[in-house]
PDB file of C-alpha atoms in Angstrom:
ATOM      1  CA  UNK A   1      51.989   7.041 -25.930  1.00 60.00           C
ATOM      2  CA  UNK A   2      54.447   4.240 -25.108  1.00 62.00           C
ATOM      3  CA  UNK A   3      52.173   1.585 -25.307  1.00 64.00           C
ATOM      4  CA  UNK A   4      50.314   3.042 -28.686  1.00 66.00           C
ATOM      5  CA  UNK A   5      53.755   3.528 -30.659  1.00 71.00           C
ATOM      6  CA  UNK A   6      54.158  -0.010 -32.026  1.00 76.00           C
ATOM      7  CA  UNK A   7      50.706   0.524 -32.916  1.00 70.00           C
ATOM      8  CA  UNK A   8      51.417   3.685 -34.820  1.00 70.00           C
ATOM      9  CA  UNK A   9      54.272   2.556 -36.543  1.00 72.00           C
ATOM     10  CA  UNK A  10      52.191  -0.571 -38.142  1.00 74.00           C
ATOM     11  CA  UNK A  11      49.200   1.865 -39.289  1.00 75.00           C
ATOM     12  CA  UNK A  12      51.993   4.359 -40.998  1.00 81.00           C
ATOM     13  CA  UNK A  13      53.896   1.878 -42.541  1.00 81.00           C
ATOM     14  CA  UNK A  14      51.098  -0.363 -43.725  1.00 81.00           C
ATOM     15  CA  UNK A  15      48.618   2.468 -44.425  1.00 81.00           C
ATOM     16  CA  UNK A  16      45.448   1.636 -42.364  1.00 77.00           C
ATOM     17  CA  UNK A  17      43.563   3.099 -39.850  1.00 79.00           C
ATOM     18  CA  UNK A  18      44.499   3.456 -36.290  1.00 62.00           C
ATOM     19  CA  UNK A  19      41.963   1.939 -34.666  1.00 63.00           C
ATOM     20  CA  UNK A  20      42.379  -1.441 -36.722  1.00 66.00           C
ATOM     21  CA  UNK A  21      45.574  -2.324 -35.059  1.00 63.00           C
ATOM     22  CA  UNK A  22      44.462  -2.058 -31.434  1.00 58.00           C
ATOM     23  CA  UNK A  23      44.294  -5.296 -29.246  1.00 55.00           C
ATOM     24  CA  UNK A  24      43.193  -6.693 -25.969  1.00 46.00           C
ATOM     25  CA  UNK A  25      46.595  -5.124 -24.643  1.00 50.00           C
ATOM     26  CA  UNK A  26      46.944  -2.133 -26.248  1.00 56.00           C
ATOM     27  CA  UNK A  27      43.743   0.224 -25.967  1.00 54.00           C
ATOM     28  CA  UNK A  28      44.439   3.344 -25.171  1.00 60.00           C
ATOM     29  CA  UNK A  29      42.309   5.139 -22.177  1.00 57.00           C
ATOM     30  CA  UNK A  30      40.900   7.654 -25.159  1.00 60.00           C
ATOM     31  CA  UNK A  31      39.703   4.689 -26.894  1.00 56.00           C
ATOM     32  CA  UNK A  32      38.657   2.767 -23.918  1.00 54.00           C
ATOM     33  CA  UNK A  33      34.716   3.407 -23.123  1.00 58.00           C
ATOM     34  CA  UNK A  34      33.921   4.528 -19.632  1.00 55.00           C
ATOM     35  CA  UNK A  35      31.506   1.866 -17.720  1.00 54.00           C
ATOM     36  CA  UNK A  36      28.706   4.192 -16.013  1.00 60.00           C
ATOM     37  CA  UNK A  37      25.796   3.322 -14.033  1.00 59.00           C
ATOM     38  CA  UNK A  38      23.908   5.062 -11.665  1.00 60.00           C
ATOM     39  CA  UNK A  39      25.409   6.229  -8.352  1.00 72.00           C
ATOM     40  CA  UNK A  40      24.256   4.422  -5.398  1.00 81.00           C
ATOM     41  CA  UNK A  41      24.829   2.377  -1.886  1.00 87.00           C
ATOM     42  CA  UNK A  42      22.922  -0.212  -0.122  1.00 91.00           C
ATOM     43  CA  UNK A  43      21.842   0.766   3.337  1.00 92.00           C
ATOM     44  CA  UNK A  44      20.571  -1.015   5.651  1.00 94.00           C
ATOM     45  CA  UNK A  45      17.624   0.632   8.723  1.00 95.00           C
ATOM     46  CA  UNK A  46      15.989   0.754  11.929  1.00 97.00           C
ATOM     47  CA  UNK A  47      13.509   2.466  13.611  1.00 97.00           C
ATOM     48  CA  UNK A  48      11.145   3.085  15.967  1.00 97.00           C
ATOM     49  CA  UNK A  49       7.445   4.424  15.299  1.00 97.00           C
ATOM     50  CA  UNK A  50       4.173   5.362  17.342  1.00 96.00           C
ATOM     51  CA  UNK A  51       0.810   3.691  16.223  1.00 95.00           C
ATOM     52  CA  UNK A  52      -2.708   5.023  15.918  1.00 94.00           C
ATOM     53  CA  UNK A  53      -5.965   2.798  14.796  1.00 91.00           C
ATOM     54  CA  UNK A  54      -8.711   5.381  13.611  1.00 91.00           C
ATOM     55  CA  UNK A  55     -11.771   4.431  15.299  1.00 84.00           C
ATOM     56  CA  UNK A  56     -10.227   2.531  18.129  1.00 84.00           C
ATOM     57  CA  UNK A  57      -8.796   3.967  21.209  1.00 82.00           C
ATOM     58  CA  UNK A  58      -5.161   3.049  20.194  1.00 85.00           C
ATOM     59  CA  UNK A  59      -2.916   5.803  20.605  1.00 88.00           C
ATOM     60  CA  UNK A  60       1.081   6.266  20.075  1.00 88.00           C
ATOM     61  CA  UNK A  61       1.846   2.632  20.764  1.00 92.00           C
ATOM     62  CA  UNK A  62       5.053   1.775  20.290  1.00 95.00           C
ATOM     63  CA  UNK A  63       6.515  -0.127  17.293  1.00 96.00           C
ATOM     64  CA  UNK A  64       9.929  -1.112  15.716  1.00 97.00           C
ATOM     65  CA  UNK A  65      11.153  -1.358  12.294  1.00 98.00           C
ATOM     66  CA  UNK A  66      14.266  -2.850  10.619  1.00 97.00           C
ATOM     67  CA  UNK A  67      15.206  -3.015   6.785  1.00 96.00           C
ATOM     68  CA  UNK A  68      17.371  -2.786   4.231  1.00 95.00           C
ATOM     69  CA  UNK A  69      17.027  -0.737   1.007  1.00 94.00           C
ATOM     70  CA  UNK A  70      19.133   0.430  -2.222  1.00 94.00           C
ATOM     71  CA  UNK A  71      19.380   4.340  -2.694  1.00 93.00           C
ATOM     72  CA  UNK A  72      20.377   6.633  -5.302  1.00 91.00           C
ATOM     73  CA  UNK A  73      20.509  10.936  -5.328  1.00 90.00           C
ATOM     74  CA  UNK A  74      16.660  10.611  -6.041  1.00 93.00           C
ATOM     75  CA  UNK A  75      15.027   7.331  -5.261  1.00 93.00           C
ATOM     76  CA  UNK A  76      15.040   4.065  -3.060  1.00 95.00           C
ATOM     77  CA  UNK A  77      14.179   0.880  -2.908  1.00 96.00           C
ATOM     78  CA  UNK A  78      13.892  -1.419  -0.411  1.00 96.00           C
ATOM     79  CA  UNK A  79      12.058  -3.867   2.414  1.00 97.00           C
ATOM     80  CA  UNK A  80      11.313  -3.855   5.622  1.00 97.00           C
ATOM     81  CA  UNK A  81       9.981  -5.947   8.811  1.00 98.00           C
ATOM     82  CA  UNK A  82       7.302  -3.879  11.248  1.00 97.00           C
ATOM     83  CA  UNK A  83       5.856  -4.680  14.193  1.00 97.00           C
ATOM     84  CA  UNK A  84       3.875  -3.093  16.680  1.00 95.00           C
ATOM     85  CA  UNK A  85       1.342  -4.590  19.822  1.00 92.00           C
ATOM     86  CA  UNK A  86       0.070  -3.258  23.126  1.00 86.00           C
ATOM     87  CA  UNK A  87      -3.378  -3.521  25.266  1.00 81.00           C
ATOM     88  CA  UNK A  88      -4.984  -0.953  27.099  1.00 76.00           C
ATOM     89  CA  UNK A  89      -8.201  -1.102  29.850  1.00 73.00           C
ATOM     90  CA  UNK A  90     -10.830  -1.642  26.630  1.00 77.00           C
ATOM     91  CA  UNK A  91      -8.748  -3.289  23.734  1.00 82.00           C
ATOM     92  CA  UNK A  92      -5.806  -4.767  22.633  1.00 86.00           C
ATOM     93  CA  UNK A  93      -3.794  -5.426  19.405  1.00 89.00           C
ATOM     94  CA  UNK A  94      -1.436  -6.633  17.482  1.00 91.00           C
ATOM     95  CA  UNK A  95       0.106  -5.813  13.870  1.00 91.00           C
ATOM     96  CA  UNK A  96       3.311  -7.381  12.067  1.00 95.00           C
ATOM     97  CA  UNK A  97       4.361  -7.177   8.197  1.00 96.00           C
ATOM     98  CA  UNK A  98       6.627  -7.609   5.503  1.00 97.00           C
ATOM     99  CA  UNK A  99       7.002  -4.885   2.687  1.00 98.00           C
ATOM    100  CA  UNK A 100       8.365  -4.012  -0.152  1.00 98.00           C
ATOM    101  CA  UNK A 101       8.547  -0.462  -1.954  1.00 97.00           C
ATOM    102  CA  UNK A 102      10.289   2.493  -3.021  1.00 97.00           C
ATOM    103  CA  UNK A 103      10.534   6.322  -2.371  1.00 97.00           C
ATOM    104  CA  UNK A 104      11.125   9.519  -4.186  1.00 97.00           C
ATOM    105  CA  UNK A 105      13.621  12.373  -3.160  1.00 96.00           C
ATOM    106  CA  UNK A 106      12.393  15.931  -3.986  1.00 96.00           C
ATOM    107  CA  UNK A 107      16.298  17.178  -4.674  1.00 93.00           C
ATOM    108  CA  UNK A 108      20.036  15.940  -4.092  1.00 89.00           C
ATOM    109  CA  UNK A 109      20.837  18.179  -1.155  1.00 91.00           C
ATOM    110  CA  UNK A 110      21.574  17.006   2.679  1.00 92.00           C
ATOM    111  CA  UNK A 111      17.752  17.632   3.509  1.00 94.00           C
ATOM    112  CA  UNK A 112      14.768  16.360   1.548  1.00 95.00           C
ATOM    113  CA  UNK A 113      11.155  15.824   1.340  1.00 97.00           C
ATOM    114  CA  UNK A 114       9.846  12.484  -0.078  1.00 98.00           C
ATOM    115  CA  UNK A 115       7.164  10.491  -0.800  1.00 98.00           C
ATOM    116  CA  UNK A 116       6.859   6.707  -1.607  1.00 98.00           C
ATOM    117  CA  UNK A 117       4.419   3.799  -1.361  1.00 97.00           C
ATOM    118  CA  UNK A 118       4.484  -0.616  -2.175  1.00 98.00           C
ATOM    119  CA  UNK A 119       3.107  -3.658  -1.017  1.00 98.00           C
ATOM    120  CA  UNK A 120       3.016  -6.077   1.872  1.00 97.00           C
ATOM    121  CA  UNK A 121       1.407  -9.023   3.418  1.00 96.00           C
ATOM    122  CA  UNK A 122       0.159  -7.947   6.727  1.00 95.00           C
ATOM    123  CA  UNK A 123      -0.944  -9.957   9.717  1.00 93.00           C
ATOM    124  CA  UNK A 124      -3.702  -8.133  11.961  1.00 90.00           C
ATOM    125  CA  UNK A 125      -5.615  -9.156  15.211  1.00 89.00           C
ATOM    126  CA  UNK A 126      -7.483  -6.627  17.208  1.00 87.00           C
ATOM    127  CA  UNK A 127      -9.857  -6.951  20.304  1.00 83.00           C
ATOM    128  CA  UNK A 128     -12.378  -5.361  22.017  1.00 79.00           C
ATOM    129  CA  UNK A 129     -13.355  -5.914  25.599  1.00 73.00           C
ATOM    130  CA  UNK A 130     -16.297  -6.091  27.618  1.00 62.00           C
ATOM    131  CA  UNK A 131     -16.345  -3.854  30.259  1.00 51.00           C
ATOM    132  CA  UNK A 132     -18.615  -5.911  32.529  1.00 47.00           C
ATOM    133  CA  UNK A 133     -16.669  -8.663  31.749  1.00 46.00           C
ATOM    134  CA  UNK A 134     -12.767  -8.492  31.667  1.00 46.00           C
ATOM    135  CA  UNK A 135     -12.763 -11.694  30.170  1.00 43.00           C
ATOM    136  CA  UNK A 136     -14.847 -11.542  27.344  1.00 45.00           C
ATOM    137  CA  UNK A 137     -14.466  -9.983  23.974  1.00 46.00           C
ATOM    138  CA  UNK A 138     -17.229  -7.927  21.832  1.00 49.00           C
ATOM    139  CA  UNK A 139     -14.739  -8.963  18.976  1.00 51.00           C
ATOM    140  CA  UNK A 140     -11.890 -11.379  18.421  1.00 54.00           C
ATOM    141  CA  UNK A 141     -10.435 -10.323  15.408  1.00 74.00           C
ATOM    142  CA  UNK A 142      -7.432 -11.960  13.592  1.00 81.00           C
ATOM    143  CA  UNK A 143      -6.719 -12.255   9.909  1.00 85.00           C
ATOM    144  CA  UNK A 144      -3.669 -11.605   7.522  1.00 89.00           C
ATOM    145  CA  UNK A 145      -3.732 -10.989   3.740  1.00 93.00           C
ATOM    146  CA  UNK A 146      -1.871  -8.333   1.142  1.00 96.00           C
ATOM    147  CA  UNK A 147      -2.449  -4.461   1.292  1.00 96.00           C
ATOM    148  CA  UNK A 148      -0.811  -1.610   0.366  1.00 97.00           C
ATOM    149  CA  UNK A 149       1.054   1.731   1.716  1.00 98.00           C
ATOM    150  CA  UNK A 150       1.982   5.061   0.975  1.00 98.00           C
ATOM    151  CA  UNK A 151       4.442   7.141   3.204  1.00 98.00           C
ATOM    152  CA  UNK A 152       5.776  10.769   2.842  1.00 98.00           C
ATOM    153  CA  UNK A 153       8.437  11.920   5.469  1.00 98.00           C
ATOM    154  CA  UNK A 154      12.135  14.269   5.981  1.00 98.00           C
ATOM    155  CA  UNK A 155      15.330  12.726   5.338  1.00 97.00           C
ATOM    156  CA  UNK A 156      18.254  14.347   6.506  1.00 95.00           C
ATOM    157  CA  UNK A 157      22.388  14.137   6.696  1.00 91.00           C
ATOM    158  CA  UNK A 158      22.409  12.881   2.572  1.00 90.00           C
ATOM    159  CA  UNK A 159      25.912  14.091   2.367  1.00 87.00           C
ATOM    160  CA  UNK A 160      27.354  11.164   4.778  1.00 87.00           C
ATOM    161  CA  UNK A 161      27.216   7.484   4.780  1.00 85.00           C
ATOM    162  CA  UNK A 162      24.222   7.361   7.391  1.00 90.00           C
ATOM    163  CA  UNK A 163      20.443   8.996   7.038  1.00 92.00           C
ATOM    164  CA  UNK A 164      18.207  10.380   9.219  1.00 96.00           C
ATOM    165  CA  UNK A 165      14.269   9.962   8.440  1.00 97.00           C
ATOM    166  CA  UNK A 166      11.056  11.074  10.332  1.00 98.00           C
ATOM    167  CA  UNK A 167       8.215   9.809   8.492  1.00 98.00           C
ATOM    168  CA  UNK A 168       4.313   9.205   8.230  1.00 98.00           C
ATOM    169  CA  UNK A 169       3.057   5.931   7.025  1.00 98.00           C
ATOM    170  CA  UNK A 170      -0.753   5.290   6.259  1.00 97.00           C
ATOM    171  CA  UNK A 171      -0.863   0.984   5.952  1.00 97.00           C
ATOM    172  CA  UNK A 172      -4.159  -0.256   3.697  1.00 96.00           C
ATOM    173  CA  UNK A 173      -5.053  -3.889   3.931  1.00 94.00           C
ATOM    174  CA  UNK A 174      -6.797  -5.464   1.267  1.00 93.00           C
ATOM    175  CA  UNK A 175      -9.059  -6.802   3.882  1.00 89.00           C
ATOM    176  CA  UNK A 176     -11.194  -5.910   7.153  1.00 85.00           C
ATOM    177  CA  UNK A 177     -11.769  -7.579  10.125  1.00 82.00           C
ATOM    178  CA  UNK A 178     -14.937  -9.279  10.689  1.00 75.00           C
ATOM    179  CA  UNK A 179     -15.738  -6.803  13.589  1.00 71.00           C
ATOM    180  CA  UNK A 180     -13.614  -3.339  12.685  1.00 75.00           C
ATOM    181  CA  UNK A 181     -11.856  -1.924   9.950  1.00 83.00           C
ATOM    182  CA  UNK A 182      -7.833  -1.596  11.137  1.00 87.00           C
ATOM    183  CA  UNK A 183      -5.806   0.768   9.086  1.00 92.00           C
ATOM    184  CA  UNK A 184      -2.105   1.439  10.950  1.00 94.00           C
ATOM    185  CA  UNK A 185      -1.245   5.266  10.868  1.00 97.00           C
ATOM    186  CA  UNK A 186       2.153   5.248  12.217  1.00 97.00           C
ATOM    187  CA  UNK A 187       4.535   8.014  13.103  1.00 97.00           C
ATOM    188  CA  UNK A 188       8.575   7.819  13.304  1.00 97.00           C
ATOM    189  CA  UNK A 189      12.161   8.519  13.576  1.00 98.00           C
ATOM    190  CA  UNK A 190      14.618   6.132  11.389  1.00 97.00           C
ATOM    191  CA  UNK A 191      18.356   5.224  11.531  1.00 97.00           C
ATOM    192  CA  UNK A 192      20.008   4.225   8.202  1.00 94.00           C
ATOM    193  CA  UNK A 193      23.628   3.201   8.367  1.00 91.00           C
ATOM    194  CA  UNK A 194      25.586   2.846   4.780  1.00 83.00           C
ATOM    195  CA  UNK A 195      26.151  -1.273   4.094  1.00 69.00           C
ATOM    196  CA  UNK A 196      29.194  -2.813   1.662  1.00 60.00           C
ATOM    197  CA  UNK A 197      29.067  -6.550   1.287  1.00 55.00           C
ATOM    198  CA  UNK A 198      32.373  -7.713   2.780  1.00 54.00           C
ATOM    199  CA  UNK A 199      33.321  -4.258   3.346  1.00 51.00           C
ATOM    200  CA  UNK A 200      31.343  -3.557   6.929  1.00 48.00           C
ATOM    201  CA  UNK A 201      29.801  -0.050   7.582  1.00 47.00           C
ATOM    202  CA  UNK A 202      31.336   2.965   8.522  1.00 43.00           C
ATOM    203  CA  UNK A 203      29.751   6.061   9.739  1.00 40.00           C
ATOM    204  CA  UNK A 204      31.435   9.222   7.369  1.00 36.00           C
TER     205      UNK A 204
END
């Protein structure tokens, strides 16, 4: 009220509107507009997985994950590096990628369902050994190109600054290997921590 008087005076006096003698210093908070944008935070991941090949004989090898990612009460955004290699008697293999995509939250409440998918470029080698022959391969398979995702997965403790996930994620490659077909099926458990630039992280 202080700070509109003066401004109240002039329109009474001079006999104009009220709103034609504000100024850069003298908006009132009714007049003001509120700024609003979506809620969100930046979070940043990691996470450890278990990988399957169909048709191959590669079964809950370990993996890692780490990421960052943008979230709001009912989607997310975000990248992340994967990586996952191991050999057993008959075969070894290796897969690594970059990718980027988004998800989609079921509600708002601590625990939710969702389901997302995006794109990556994916590097794949896979090999197949002799038995007769230790040394030799019945395929030597390496190759990298683009291919696609889709994941679906539980994500828990929404109401703090950090997130809980366990998740499925089918990878697709755009390509095969000259000698089998990979597709990475993995299963996991995922850390995410809130992130403020030049603020640090806290956990609550």
């Amino acid at each position: 009220m202080i700070k509109a008087a003066p401004r109240l005076v002039d329109a009474i006096v001079h006999n104009k509107p009220l709103s034609s003698t504000a100024d850069i210093e003298k908006v009132t908070g009714h007049e003001a507009t509120e700024y609003e944008k979506l809620a969100g935070e930046s979070l940043w991941n990691v996470g450890i997985f278990g990988t399957f090949l169909p048709g191959t004989e590669v079964f809950a090898k370990p993996g890692w994950e780490i990421g960052w990612g943008y979230q709001t009460p009912r989607y997310a955004v975000g990248t992340e590096f994967r990586f996952s290699g191991g050999a057993n008697d008959s075969e070894d293999y290796m897969f690594a990628l970059w990718s980027i995509g988004g998800r989609y939250f079921f509600n708002k409440k601590n625990i939710t369902p969702y389901v997302g998918g995006g794109f990556s470029i994916i590097g794949l080698s896979y090999y197949d050994y002799d038995n007769n022959n230790y040394h030799s391969y019945y395929g030597s398979n390496d190759d990298n190109g683009l291919g696609a995702y889709f994941v679906g997965g539980v994500e828990m403790l929404r109401l703090t600054k950090s997130r809980l996930k366990f998740e499925m994620r089918v990878d697709r490659p755009f390509f095969s290997l000259s000698d089998q077909d990979i597709m990475p099926i993995t299963f996991g458990i995922f850390f995410s921590q809130h992130y403020l630039p030049g603020g640090g992280c806290s956990l609550f």
